[in-house]
Amino acid sequence: MKKRVLSLIMVMVMMLGTLAVSAGAKELYTPTATAKLNNHTYHMFDESMTWDEARAYCEELEGHLVTITSEEEQKLVEALLEQGEKKQYWIGMRTAGGGNTWITGEPCTYSNWDKGEPNNKHKQNSNEDYVHIYNVANPAVRGSERFKWNDMFGDNTYPGEENPFALKF
């Protein structure tokens, strides 16, 4: 069974410092936090990446972006986020194609969406196809809550929210 690598926006990919990395790995980051649940290991990294870069990095580590399929798993992720320094982190969900899909093919039976999400909505286009989890409430959305999910552009840029949530921060 593959390890779950929790990669949040500024990649919250959990990884043990002793984890062997495949020969093709570009760079080995030191995990910010690690946890185990139901024979899965979760590694969190505070590294800035796009969703595609985070997915690829996790796969290089022979894992994948986290899939959160229960409240118990959500609580574990929240505990990891408490140790993170980034404002949001990628999770392994896509919202493209009219439905929510986990990158592992697992059914989407649990969700923790922020107020009004997923909305796949923007004034100029509608391709918020990737999902991240907030480590702080979104200051641009009244009623937003920490640890909730949001659909977002794959490079994590959203006009008007660059300062609070830009990839480079």
N, CA, C and O atoms as a DFTB+ gen file, in Angstrom:
676 C
 N C O
     1  1       0.838      -1.170       0.000
     2  2       0.000       0.000       0.000
     3  2       0.886       1.236       0.000
     4  3       1.851       1.309       0.761
     5  1       0.563       2.215      -0.854
     6  2       1.376       3.420      -0.946
     7  2       1.218       4.288       0.287
     8  3       0.166       4.313       0.925
     9  1       2.293       5.000       0.607
    10  2       2.239       5.967       1.688
    11  2       1.424       7.144       1.210
    12  3       1.457       7.475       0.025
    13  1       0.694       7.781       2.102
    14  2      -0.017       9.002       1.753
    15  2       0.924      10.146       2.039
    16  3       1.425      10.279       3.156
    17  1       1.162      10.952       1.069
    18  2       2.021      12.095       1.256
    19  2       1.121      13.313       1.221
    20  3       0.530      13.626       0.187
    21  1       1.019      13.982       2.318
    22  2       0.136      15.111       2.442
    23  2       0.844      16.324       1.890
    24  3       1.807      16.812       2.481
    25  1       0.389      16.797       0.794
    26  2       1.005      17.952       0.204
    27  2      -0.013      19.048       0.162
    28  3      -1.027      18.941      -0.528
    29  1       0.235      20.060       0.865
    30  2      -0.662      21.169       0.909
    31  2      -0.002      22.254       0.102
    32  3       1.103      22.067      -0.408
    33  1      -0.644      23.357      -0.020
    34  2      -0.149      24.264      -1.041
    35  2       1.333      24.464      -0.965
    36  3       2.033      24.156      -1.931
    37  1       1.827      24.940       0.077
    38  2       3.246      25.105       0.183
    39  2       3.672      23.754       0.686
    40  3       3.872      23.578       1.888
    41  1       3.798      22.911      -0.092
    42  2       3.641      21.486      -0.024
    43  2       3.705      20.934       1.373
    44  3       4.757      20.875       2.009
    45  1       2.571      20.542       1.814
    46  2       2.482      19.881       3.099
    47  2       2.561      18.406       2.798
    48  3       1.567      17.685       2.888
    49  1       3.712      17.977       2.450
    50  2       3.937      16.583       2.139
    51  2       4.658      16.013       3.333
    52  3       5.734      16.491       3.691
    53  1       4.114      15.045       3.930
    54  2       4.741      14.467       5.088
    55  2       5.754      13.431       4.660
    56  3       5.473      12.617       3.781
    57  1       6.892      13.446       5.248
    58  2       7.911      12.483       4.875
    59  2       8.907      12.333       6.003
    60  3       9.342      13.322       6.594
    61  1       9.266      11.111       6.301
    62  2      10.309      10.864       7.292
    63  2      11.661      11.207       6.691
    64  3      11.895      10.978       5.504
    65  1      12.547      11.755       7.507
    66  2      13.858      12.097       7.001
    67  2      14.615      10.895       6.464
    68  3      15.534      11.049       5.660
    69  1      14.242       9.719       6.893
    70  2      14.940       8.515       6.456
    71  2      14.250       7.827       5.279
    72  3      14.718       6.788       4.814
    73  1      13.160       8.385       4.801
    74  2      12.437       7.772       3.691
    75  2      13.307       7.756       2.446
    76  3      13.886       8.775       2.070
    77  1      13.394       6.617       1.820
    78  2      14.168       6.523       0.580
    79  2      13.417       7.231      -0.529
    80  3      12.204       7.075      -0.668
    81  1      14.129       7.997      -1.306
    82  2      13.545       8.739      -2.410
    83  2      13.994       8.082      -3.698
    84  3      15.139       7.648      -3.828
    85  1      13.071       8.014      -4.655
    86  2      13.426       7.397      -5.933
    87  2      14.559       8.174      -6.582
    88  3      14.765       9.350      -6.284
    89  1      15.277       7.528      -7.453
    90  2      16.461       8.120      -8.087
    91  2      16.147       9.402      -8.829
    92  3      17.030      10.247      -8.982
    93  1      14.913       9.577      -9.296
    94  2      14.567      10.753     -10.075
    95  2      14.183      11.959      -9.254
    96  3      13.905      13.010      -9.831
    97  1      14.152      11.865      -7.938
    98  2      13.713      12.980      -7.114
    99  2      14.637      14.174      -7.300
   100  3      15.860      14.041      -7.250
   101  1      14.041      15.339      -7.515
   102  2      14.807      16.552      -7.744
   103  2      15.491      17.042      -6.480
   104  3      16.672      17.390      -6.502
   105  1      14.752      17.071      -5.378
   106  2      15.288      17.593      -4.142
   107  2      14.552      16.934      -2.988
   108  3      13.341      16.726      -3.056
   109  1      15.268      16.613      -1.949
   110  2      14.658      16.015      -0.777
   111  2      14.444      17.111       0.250
   112  3      15.405      17.692       0.754
   113  1      13.192      17.394       0.561
   114  2      12.861      18.398       1.553
   115  2      12.724      17.729       2.914
   116  3      12.374      16.552       3.010
   117  1      13.000      18.485       3.947
   118  2      12.826      17.991       5.302
   119  2      11.376      18.214       5.702
   120  3      10.863      19.325       5.568
   121  1      10.712      17.179       6.190
   122  2       9.314      17.352       6.569
   123  2       9.172      18.252       7.795
   124  3      10.010      18.250       8.696
   125  1       8.096      19.009       7.797
   126  2       7.761      19.841       8.943
   127  2       7.132      18.999      10.036
   128  3       7.341      19.251      11.223
   129  1       6.359      17.998       9.633
   130  2       5.672      17.136      10.598
   131  2       5.372      15.792       9.951
   132  3       5.312      15.675       8.727
   133  1       5.187      14.787      10.787
   134  2       4.865      13.443      10.326
   135  2       3.868      12.819      11.300
   136  3       3.928      13.059      12.506
   137  1       2.959      12.021      10.764
   138  2       1.988      11.311      11.604
   139  2       1.618      10.001      10.930
   140  3       1.861       9.810       9.739
   141  1       1.031       9.108      11.699
   142  2       0.571       7.822      11.164
   143  2      -0.877       7.610      11.562
   144  3      -1.307       8.006      12.645
   145  1      -1.622       6.975      10.661
   146  2      -3.012       6.623      10.919
   147  2      -3.377       5.449      10.035
   148  3      -3.169       5.502       8.822
   149  1      -3.915       4.395      10.614
   150  2      -4.388       3.235       9.848
   151  2      -3.363       2.726       8.833
   152  3      -3.694       2.524       7.665
   153  1      -2.144       2.523       9.269
   154  2      -1.063       2.007       8.423
   155  2      -0.652       2.941       7.292
   156  3      -0.012       2.504       6.336
   157  1      -1.008       4.223       7.386
   158  2      -0.563       5.220       6.413
   159  2       0.351       6.204       7.135
   160  3       0.129       6.537       8.299
   161  1       1.375       6.660       6.431
   162  2       2.272       7.669       6.967
   163  2       2.008       8.975       6.234
   164  3       1.947       9.004       5.005
   165  1       1.854      10.038       6.981
   166  2       1.585      11.364       6.437
   167  2       2.788      12.251       6.716
   168  3       3.247      12.346       7.855
   169  1       3.292      12.894       5.683
   170  2       4.427      13.805       5.826
   171  2       3.984      15.183       5.358
   172  3       3.328      15.311       4.324
   173  1       4.336      16.199       6.107
   174  2       4.003      17.563       5.730
   175  2       5.275      18.341       5.446
   176  3       6.231      18.298       6.220
   177  1       5.274      19.056       4.319
   178  2       6.408      19.901       3.961
   179  2       5.919      21.332       3.766
   180  3       4.868      21.560       3.168
   181  1       6.670      22.269       4.261
   182  2       6.376      23.680       4.037
   183  2       7.207      24.176       2.858
   184  3       8.127      24.976       3.028
   185  1       6.877      23.699       1.673
   186  2       7.583      24.080       0.453
   187  2       6.562      24.605      -0.551
   188  3       5.486      24.028      -0.706
   189  1       6.895      25.681      -1.222
   190  2       5.983      26.287      -2.189
   191  2       6.043      25.568      -3.523
   192  3       7.110      25.440      -4.124
   193  1       4.882      25.097      -3.986
   194  2       4.779      24.398      -5.269
   195  2       3.387      24.608      -5.839
   196  3       2.437      24.900      -5.113
   197  1       3.284      24.456      -7.135
   198  2       1.964      24.396      -7.756
   199  2       1.360      23.036      -7.420
   200  3       2.052      22.164      -6.895
   201  1       0.066      22.846      -7.722
   202  2      -0.567      21.555      -7.450
   203  2       0.130      20.449      -8.243
   204  3       0.409      19.381      -7.697
   205  1       0.411      20.691      -9.510
   206  2       1.071      19.674     -10.339
   207  2       2.476      19.353      -9.829
   208  3       2.881      18.191      -9.829
   209  1       3.224      20.375      -9.395
   210  2       4.555      20.129      -8.836
   211  2       4.464      19.319      -7.540
   212  3       5.269      18.418      -7.305
   213  1       3.481      19.648      -6.707
   214  2       3.291      18.921      -5.451
   215  2       2.918      17.465      -5.719
   216  3       3.441      16.557      -5.073
   217  1       2.016      17.248      -6.670
   218  2       1.624      15.875      -7.040
   219  2       2.830      15.090      -7.511
   220  3       3.057      13.962      -7.075
   221  1       3.612      15.696      -8.415
   222  2       4.790      15.015      -8.957
   223  2       5.822      14.731      -7.857
   224  3       6.427      13.660      -7.834
   225  1       6.016      15.678      -6.959
   226  2       6.976      15.467      -5.873
   227  2       6.545      14.296      -4.993
   228  3       7.359      13.442      -4.641
   229  1       5.280      14.265      -4.648
   230  2       4.763      13.164      -3.819
   231  2       4.967      11.820      -4.513
   232  3       5.342      10.834      -3.878
   233  1       4.717      11.791      -5.808
   234  2       4.897      10.547      -6.556
   235  2       6.357      10.135      -6.615
   236  3       6.669       8.944      -6.606
   237  1       7.265      11.123      -6.674
   238  2       8.691      10.795      -6.636
   239  2       9.057      10.145      -5.307
   240  3      10.003       9.360      -5.235
   241  1       8.314      10.466      -4.264
   242  2       8.542       9.883      -2.948
   243  2       7.771       8.582      -2.766
   244  3       7.704       8.032      -1.667
   245  1       7.187       8.099      -3.870
   246  2       6.383       6.880      -3.883
   247  2       5.142       7.013      -2.999
   248  3       4.720       6.053      -2.354
   249  1       4.569       8.211      -2.980
   250  2       3.343       8.487      -2.249
   251  2       2.399       9.283      -3.136
   252  3       2.503       9.240      -4.362
   253  1       1.492       9.998      -2.523
   254  2       0.573      10.857      -3.267
   255  2       0.066      11.957      -2.361
   256  3       0.174      11.867      -1.138
   257  1      -0.488      12.995      -2.963
   258  2      -1.130      14.037      -2.183
   259  2      -2.203      13.394      -1.311
   260  3      -2.809      12.393      -1.694
   261  1      -2.429      13.967      -0.156
   262  2      -3.339      13.362       0.801
   263  2      -4.771      13.298       0.267
   264  3      -5.252      14.219      -0.394
   265  1      -5.423      12.201       0.568
   266  2      -6.857      12.069       0.346
   267  2      -7.481      12.001       1.736
   268  3      -7.073      11.192       2.570
   269  1      -8.461      12.844       1.976
   270  2      -9.088      12.939       3.291
   271  2     -10.471      12.319       3.167
   272  3     -11.388      12.930       2.618
   273  1     -10.612      11.120       3.673
   274  2     -11.841      10.360       3.438
   275  2     -12.697      10.166       4.690
   276  3     -13.688       9.437       4.660
   277  1     -12.310      10.825       5.796
   278  2     -13.094      10.688       7.026
   279  2     -12.800      11.861       7.946
   280  3     -11.808      12.568       7.771
   281  1     -13.666      12.061       8.921
   282  2     -13.430      13.110       9.910
   283  2     -12.170      12.810      10.715
   284  3     -11.434      13.729      11.078
   285  1     -11.913      11.532      10.998
   286  2     -10.708      11.145      11.725
   287  2      -9.456      11.576      10.955
   288  3      -8.507      12.098      11.539
   289  1      -9.466      11.355       9.657
   290  2      -8.328      11.753       8.826
   291  2      -8.224      13.276       8.742
   292  3      -7.119      13.818       8.762
   293  1      -9.352      13.968       8.650
   294  2      -9.362      15.436       8.642
   295  2      -8.717      15.972       9.916
   296  3      -7.916      16.905       9.858
   297  1      -9.055      15.396      11.057
   298  2      -8.492      15.838      12.343
   299  2      -6.983      15.604      12.395
   300  3      -6.252      16.430      12.941
   301  1      -6.511      14.500      11.837
   302  2      -5.076      14.247      11.773
   303  2      -4.388      15.317      10.928
   304  3      -3.336      15.831      11.308
   305  1      -4.975      15.648       9.799
   306  2      -4.419      16.688       8.925
   307  2      -4.411      18.034       9.662
   308  3      -3.437      18.781       9.570
   309  1      -5.473      18.340      10.379
   310  2      -5.523      19.591      11.136
   311  2      -4.403      19.650      12.166
   312  3      -3.784      20.699      12.346
   313  1      -4.137      18.541      12.842
   314  2      -3.049      18.502      13.825
   315  2      -1.702      18.768      13.145
   316  3      -0.838      19.436      13.712
   317  1      -1.533      18.252      11.950
   318  2      -0.301      18.513      11.201
   319  2      -0.215      19.982      10.804
   320  3       0.848      20.595      10.895
   321  1      -1.332      20.539      10.365
   322  2      -1.354      21.945       9.963
   323  2      -0.976      22.870      11.114
   324  3      -0.392      23.931      10.898
   325  1      -1.306      22.471      12.321
   326  2      -0.943      23.272      13.499
   327  2       0.567      23.504      13.553
   328  3       1.023      24.480      14.147
   329  1       1.336      22.618      12.940
   330  2       2.791      22.719      12.947
   331  2       3.340      23.413      11.705
   332  3       4.541      23.670      11.618
   333  1       2.472      23.718      10.746
   334  2       2.901      24.310       9.488
   335  2       2.980      25.825       9.534
   336  3       2.350      26.477      10.366
   337  1       3.767      26.363       8.623
   338  2       3.953      27.811       8.549
   339  2       3.235      28.442       7.361
   340  3       3.148      29.667       7.285
   341  1       2.725      27.649       6.445
   342  2       2.078      28.178       5.258
   343  2       0.602      28.441       5.539
   344  3       0.035      27.913       6.496
   345  1      -0.010      29.262       4.694
   346  2      -1.407      29.649       4.901
   347  2      -2.395      28.656       4.325
   348  3      -3.555      28.630       4.735
   349  1      -1.958      27.844       3.389
   350  2      -2.808      26.792       2.842
   351  2      -1.924      25.733       2.215
   352  3      -0.758      25.980       1.906
   353  1      -2.499      24.537       2.030
   354  2      -1.753      23.401       1.528
   355  2      -2.610      22.633       0.536
   356  3      -3.829      22.554       0.690
   357  1      -1.980      22.075      -0.469
   358  2      -2.692      21.273      -1.458
   359  2      -3.128      19.947      -0.871
   360  3      -2.434      19.366      -0.037
   361  1      -4.279      19.474      -1.311
   362  2      -4.707      18.109      -1.038
   363  2      -4.944      17.440      -2.383
   364  3      -4.969      18.116      -3.411
   365  1      -5.117      16.135      -2.392
   366  2      -5.178      15.364      -3.635
   367  2      -6.542      15.281      -4.280
   368  3      -6.949      14.210      -4.732
   369  1      -7.254      16.386      -4.332
   370  2      -8.572      16.400      -4.964
   371  2      -8.584      17.353      -6.153
   372  3      -7.946      18.406      -6.144
   373  1      -9.334      16.946      -7.180
   374  2      -9.608      17.803      -8.342
   375  2     -11.117      17.995      -8.420
   376  3     -11.886      17.114      -8.036
   377  1     -11.529      19.144      -8.916
   378  2     -12.959      19.414      -9.091
   379  2     -13.334      19.549     -10.557
   380  3     -14.465      19.918     -10.872
   381  1     -12.422      19.262     -11.441
   382  2     -12.669      19.401     -12.883
   383  2     -13.661      18.344     -13.364
   384  3     -13.793      17.278     -12.762
   385  1     -14.338      18.650     -14.432
   386  2     -15.211      17.666     -15.055
   387  2     -16.550      17.484     -14.376
   388  3     -17.227      16.479     -14.593
   389  1     -16.942      18.454     -13.551
   390  2     -18.259      18.398     -12.957
   391  2     -18.388      17.577     -11.692
   392  3     -19.501      17.379     -11.206
   393  1     -17.279      17.089     -11.139
   394  2     -17.361      16.318      -9.899
   395  2     -16.053      16.363      -9.145
   396  3     -15.030      16.783      -9.685
   397  1     -16.084      15.937      -7.912
   398  2     -14.882      15.896      -7.091
   399  2     -14.247      14.520      -7.224
   400  3     -14.920      13.500      -7.080
   401  1     -12.952      14.498      -7.499
   402  2     -12.253      13.234      -7.651
   403  2     -10.941      13.253      -6.864
   404  3     -10.173      14.213      -6.936
   405  1     -10.700      12.181      -6.115
   406  2      -9.417      12.017      -5.434
   407  2      -8.428      11.426      -6.429
   408  3      -8.808      10.637      -7.293
   409  1      -7.172      11.803      -6.308
   410  2      -6.157      11.326      -7.245
   411  2      -5.922       9.830      -7.146
   412  3      -5.336       9.235      -8.051
   413  1      -6.367       9.217      -6.067
   414  2      -6.204       7.781      -5.873
   415  2      -7.363       6.977      -6.455
   416  3      -7.299       5.750      -6.530
   417  1      -8.414       7.668      -6.862
   418  2      -9.603       6.992      -7.353
   419  2     -10.590       6.642      -6.251
   420  3     -11.663       6.105      -6.529
   421  1     -10.241       6.942      -4.993
   422  2     -11.149       6.688      -3.880
   423  2     -12.417       7.532      -4.052
   424  3     -12.357       8.635      -4.596
   425  1     -13.561       7.022      -3.593
   426  2     -14.792       7.808      -3.699
   427  2     -14.755       9.015      -2.767
   428  3     -14.168       8.952      -1.686
   429  1     -15.374      10.103      -3.181
   430  2     -15.442      11.330      -2.376
   431  2     -16.703      11.282      -1.519
   432  3     -17.733      11.852      -1.878
   433  1     -16.607      10.601      -0.395
   434  2     -17.769      10.449       0.482
   435  2     -17.705      11.388       1.680
   436  3     -18.699      11.550       2.388
   437  1     -16.552      12.009       1.917
   438  2     -16.377      12.964       3.012
   439  2     -15.915      14.280       2.400
   440  3     -15.140      14.284       1.444
   441  1     -16.388      15.400       2.950
   442  2     -15.900      16.701       2.497
   443  2     -15.886      17.680       3.659
   444  3     -16.556      17.475       4.671
   445  1     -15.118      18.742       3.501
   446  2     -14.989      19.776       4.530
   447  2     -14.843      21.145       3.854
   448  3     -13.918      21.900       4.156
   449  1     -15.755      21.449       2.950
   450  2     -15.680      22.673       2.148
   451  2     -15.913      23.920       2.997
   452  3     -16.700      23.915       3.944
   453  1     -15.208      24.985       2.628
   454  2     -15.424      26.284       3.253
   455  2     -16.760      26.849       2.767
   456  3     -17.352      26.328       1.823
   457  1     -17.214      27.884       3.396
   458  2     -18.482      28.522       3.048
   459  2     -18.522      28.864       1.555
   460  3     -17.631      29.542       1.043
   461  1     -19.561      28.391       0.864
   462  2     -19.751      28.700      -0.555
   463  2     -18.882      27.907      -1.515
   464  3     -18.889      28.184      -2.714
   465  1     -18.146      26.943      -1.028
   466  2     -17.240      26.153      -1.867
   467  2     -17.787      24.742      -2.062
   468  3     -18.595      24.277      -1.258
   469  1     -17.364      24.067      -3.105
   470  2     -16.561      24.564      -4.220
   471  2     -17.432      25.403      -5.148
   472  3     -18.592      25.078      -5.402
   473  1     -16.852      26.477      -5.641
   474  2     -17.648      27.348      -6.498
   475  2     -17.118      27.462      -7.923
   476  3     -17.822      27.950      -8.807
   477  1     -15.877      27.014      -8.158
   478  2     -15.300      27.051      -9.502
   479  2     -15.652      28.358     -10.189
   480  3     -16.071      28.384     -11.347
   481  1     -15.472      29.431      -9.454
   482  2     -15.999      30.708      -9.917
   483  2     -14.939      31.798      -9.871
   484  3     -14.234      31.962      -8.876
   485  1     -14.846      32.512     -10.930
   486  2     -14.012      33.695     -11.008
   487  2     -14.580      34.591     -12.092
   488  3     -15.188      34.101     -13.044
   489  1     -14.396      35.859     -11.966
   490  2     -14.984      36.798     -12.924
   491  2     -14.559      36.544     -14.361
   492  3     -15.372      36.684     -15.275
   493  1     -13.301      36.174     -14.579
   494  2     -12.798      36.040     -15.942
   495  2     -12.812      34.629     -16.492
   496  3     -12.836      34.455     -17.711
   497  1     -12.797      33.642     -15.665
   498  2     -12.874      32.256     -16.143
   499  2     -13.324      31.360     -15.010
   500  3     -13.510      31.823     -13.885
   501  1     -13.497      30.110     -15.291
   502  2     -13.995      29.205     -14.247
   503  2     -13.240      27.883     -14.278
   504  3     -13.793      26.842     -14.633
   505  1     -11.985      27.946     -13.904
   506  2     -11.204      26.712     -13.888
   507  2     -10.469      26.523     -12.563
   508  3      -9.276      26.217     -12.549
   509  1     -11.165      26.702     -11.475
   510  2     -10.608      26.408     -10.164
   511  2     -10.742      24.904      -9.957
   512  3     -11.663      24.437      -9.286
   513  1      -9.815      24.155     -10.539
   514  2      -9.929      22.703     -10.623
   515  2      -9.130      21.935      -9.575
   516  3      -9.149      20.705      -9.579
   517  1      -8.433      22.624      -8.685
   518  2      -7.562      21.990      -7.707
   519  2      -8.022      22.396      -6.311
   520  3      -8.657      23.437      -6.145
   521  1      -7.706      21.581      -5.312
   522  2      -8.236      21.850      -3.978
   523  2      -7.096      22.000      -2.972
   524  3      -6.144      21.220      -2.944
   525  1      -7.238      23.039      -2.150
   526  2      -6.315      23.187      -1.024
   527  2      -7.119      23.324       0.264
   528  3      -8.334      23.526       0.247
   529  1      -6.409      23.209       1.371
   530  2      -7.004      23.337       2.694
   531  2      -6.376      24.561       3.344
   532  3      -5.164      24.762       3.280
   533  1      -7.215      25.370       3.967
   534  2      -6.730      26.585       4.624
   535  2      -6.061      26.267       5.957
   536  3      -6.562      25.459       6.740
   537  1      -4.931      26.909       6.203
   538  2      -4.314      26.872       7.524
   539  2      -4.652      28.148       8.286
   540  3      -4.407      28.239       9.489
   541  1      -5.206      29.116       7.600
   542  2      -5.798      30.320       8.191
   543  2      -7.078      30.589       7.404
   544  3      -7.186      30.220       6.234
   545  1      -8.025      31.219       8.040
   546  2      -9.254      31.572       7.323
   547  2      -8.922      32.551       6.201
   548  3      -8.019      33.376       6.342
   549  1      -9.641      32.464       5.100
   550  2      -9.433      33.361       3.969
   551  2      -9.978      34.749       4.323
   552  3     -11.188      34.904       4.491
   553  1      -9.103      35.766       4.441
   554  2      -9.567      37.094       4.837
   555  2     -10.465      37.763       3.789
   556  3     -11.142      38.744       4.096
   557  1     -10.476      37.247       2.571
   558  2     -11.299      37.832       1.518
   559  2     -12.726      37.282       1.520
   560  3     -13.569      37.758       0.760
   561  1     -13.004      36.291       2.362
   562  2     -14.323      35.658       2.381
   563  2     -14.904      35.732       3.792
   564  3     -14.374      35.130       4.726
   565  1     -15.984      36.466       3.929
   566  2     -16.652      36.570       5.229
   567  2     -17.169      35.192       5.653
   568  3     -17.856      34.521       4.883
   569  1     -16.845      34.779       6.852
   570  2     -17.292      33.491       7.366
   571  2     -16.364      32.335       7.047
   572  3     -16.646      31.200       7.428
   573  1     -15.256      32.599       6.351
   574  2     -14.290      31.548       6.045
   575  2     -13.716      30.987       7.344
   576  3     -13.594      31.702       8.339
   577  1     -13.363      29.696       7.324
   578  2     -12.831      29.055       8.524
   579  2     -11.527      28.330       8.244
   580  3     -11.303      27.805       7.153
   581  1     -10.675      28.313       9.256
   582  2      -9.432      27.554       9.191
   583  2      -9.754      26.071       9.017
   584  3     -10.751      25.583       9.550
   585  1      -8.923      25.367       8.284
   586  2      -8.991      23.930       8.026
   587  2     -10.083      23.530       7.033
   588  3     -10.308      22.338       6.823
   589  1     -10.751      24.482       6.430
   590  2     -11.769      24.164       5.425
   591  2     -11.112      24.056       4.059
   592  3      -9.988      24.521       3.870
   593  1     -11.810      23.442       3.101
   594  2     -11.289      23.221       1.753
   595  2     -11.799      24.295       0.803
   596  3     -12.874      24.863       0.997
   597  1     -11.000      24.560      -0.229
   598  2     -11.338      25.556      -1.239
   599  2     -10.841      25.084      -2.601
   600  3      -9.738      24.548      -2.714
   601  1     -11.654      25.285      -3.630
   602  2     -11.157      25.006      -4.978
   603  2     -10.385      26.226      -5.462
   604  3     -10.751      27.363      -5.166
   605  1      -9.307      25.976      -6.213
   606  2      -8.370      27.039      -6.568
   607  2      -7.699      26.712      -7.893
   608  3      -7.739      25.574      -8.359
   609  1      -7.080      27.727      -8.492
   610  2      -6.277      27.531      -9.689
   611  2      -5.018      26.742      -9.311
   612  3      -4.521      26.871      -8.192
   613  1      -4.510      25.938     -10.225
   614  2      -3.391      25.052      -9.938
   615  2      -2.107      25.736      -9.542
   616  3      -1.247      25.125      -8.908
   617  1      -1.959      27.023      -9.915
   618  2      -0.752      27.747      -9.516
   619  2      -0.992      28.585      -8.262
   620  3      -0.119      29.340      -7.834
   621  1      -2.172      28.447      -7.683
   622  2      -2.580      29.136      -6.462
   623  2      -2.541      30.649      -6.583
   624  3      -2.205      31.340      -5.620
   625  1      -2.877      31.165      -7.740
   626  2      -3.013      32.611      -7.879
   627  2      -4.485      32.920      -8.087
   628  3      -5.167      32.275      -8.884
   629  1      -4.953      33.901      -7.370
   630  2      -6.348      34.326      -7.482
   631  2      -6.346      35.844      -7.390
   632  3      -5.929      36.400      -6.373
   633  1      -6.803      36.517      -8.426
   634  2      -6.777      37.983      -8.419
   635  2      -7.441      38.563      -7.171
   636  3      -8.573      38.219      -6.831
   637  1      -6.711      39.446      -6.502
   638  2      -7.213      40.088      -5.303
   639  2      -6.787      39.408      -4.017
   640  3      -6.951      39.978      -2.938
   641  1      -6.249      38.211      -4.105
   642  2      -5.839      37.494      -2.901
   643  2      -4.343      37.165      -2.936
   644  3      -3.884      36.283      -2.211
   645  1      -3.588      37.869      -3.772
   646  2      -2.175      37.552      -3.900
   647  2      -1.418      37.684      -2.595
   648  3      -0.594      36.831      -2.268
   649  1      -1.684      38.737      -1.848
   650  2      -0.928      38.925      -0.617
   651  2      -1.193      37.850       0.422
   652  3      -0.232      37.308       0.968
   653  1      -2.449      37.506       0.732
   654  2      -2.642      36.483       1.756
   655  2      -2.289      35.068       1.311
   656  3      -1.845      34.264       2.130
   657  1      -2.479      34.741       0.014
   658  2      -2.387      33.344      -0.366
   659  2      -1.487      33.047      -1.559
   660  3      -1.537      31.930      -2.075
   661  1      -0.687      33.961      -2.012
   662  2       0.150      33.710      -3.164
   663  2       1.148      32.584      -2.881
   664  3       1.585      32.392      -1.746
   665  1       1.495      31.853      -3.930
   666  2       2.406      30.716      -3.794
   667  2       3.733      31.114      -3.177
   668  3       4.318      30.340      -2.420
   669  1       4.221      32.315      -3.488
   670  2       5.530      32.721      -3.018
   671  2       5.566      33.082      -1.530
   672  3       6.652      33.264      -0.979
   673  1       4.432      33.187      -0.879
   674  2       4.403      33.568       0.540
   675  2       4.371      32.368       1.435
   676  3       4.344      32.510       2.657
